[in-house]
Coordinates of C-alpha atoms in Angstrom, one line a residue:
M1 CA 57.5 21.7 93.5
S2 CA 58.1 20.9 97.2
G3 CA 54.3 22.0 97.3
K4 CA 53.4 18.9 95.0
M5 CA 54.7 16.8 96.5
C6 CA 54.0 17.0 99.7
S7 CA 50.2 17.3 98.2
S8 CA 50.7 13.8 96.3
S9 CA 52.6 12.2 99.4
N10 CA 49.4 13.1 101.3
S11 CA 47.4 12.3 98.9
V12 CA 49.1 8.1 98.8
I13 CA 48.2 7.7 102.7
Q14 CA 45.2 9.2 102.6
A15 CA 44.5 6.5 99.6
Q16 CA 46.4 3.5 101.7
K17 CA 44.4 4.7 105.0
L18 CA 41.3 4.2 102.7
V19 CA 42.3 1.0 101.4
D20 CA 43.4 -0.4 104.6
Q21 CA 39.7 0.3 105.7
L22 CA 38.0 -1.5 103.3
Q23 CA 39.9 -4.2 103.6
V24 CA 38.9 -4.6 107.3
E25 CA 35.7 -3.7 105.7
A26 CA 35.7 -6.6 103.7
G27 CA 36.9 -9.1 106.5
M28 CA 34.3 -8.7 108.8
E29 CA 31.7 -11.6 109.1
R30 CA 28.3 -10.4 107.9
F31 CA 25.2 -12.1 109.4
K32 CA 22.4 -12.5 106.8
I33 CA 19.6 -10.2 106.6
S34 CA 16.6 -12.4 107.3
L35 CA 17.8 -14.2 111.0
T36 CA 19.1 -10.2 111.9
A37 CA 15.4 -9.0 110.7
A38 CA 13.8 -12.0 112.4
D39 CA 16.2 -11.5 115.3
L40 CA 14.9 -8.0 115.5
V41 CA 10.9 -8.5 115.3
Q42 CA 11.3 -11.1 117.8
Y43 CA 12.9 -8.3 120.4
C44 CA 10.8 -6.0 119.8
K45 CA 7.6 -8.5 120.6
D46 CA 9.4 -9.2 123.5
H47 CA 10.0 -6.1 124.9
R48 CA 6.8 -4.3 123.5
R49 CA 5.3 -3.4 127.5
G50 CA 8.0 -1.6 128.6
D51 CA 8.3 0.2 125.1
P52 CA 7.1 3.9 126.3
L53 CA 6.9 4.6 122.6
L54 CA 4.0 1.7 122.2
T55 CA 2.2 2.1 125.2
G56 CA 3.5 5.9 126.3
I57 CA 3.8 7.7 129.0
A58 CA 1.9 7.5 132.9
A59 CA 1.0 11.6 133.2
S60 CA 2.5 11.3 136.8
S61 CA 5.3 10.3 135.2
N62 CA 6.2 12.4 132.4
P63 CA 8.0 15.1 133.1
F64 CA 7.7 17.3 129.7
K65 CA 3.6 17.9 130.8
D66 CA 3.4 21.1 131.5
K67 CA 2.8 21.5 135.1
K68 CA -0.1 24.3 134.8
S69 CA -1.7 26.3 131.9
C70 CA -1.2 29.7 131.9
A71 CA -3.7 32.1 132.0
L72 CA -4.3 35.6 130.5
L73 CA -5.6 38.8 132.9

């Protein structure tokens, strides 16, 4: 019976932790999606020149580029 008491005690503690976490999340200030999306678009536009995914990486500074090709004899 001691095992059942310990098990139910653990589940009560877990449920209380979950309730506490949900209360914290519910109390958080939320941003409007439209404002956040507009800010993200503006940030991307402002930083597009320095973004290597958009502009590419110069071959001279690319550490992953093969240095030499392999020749089989």
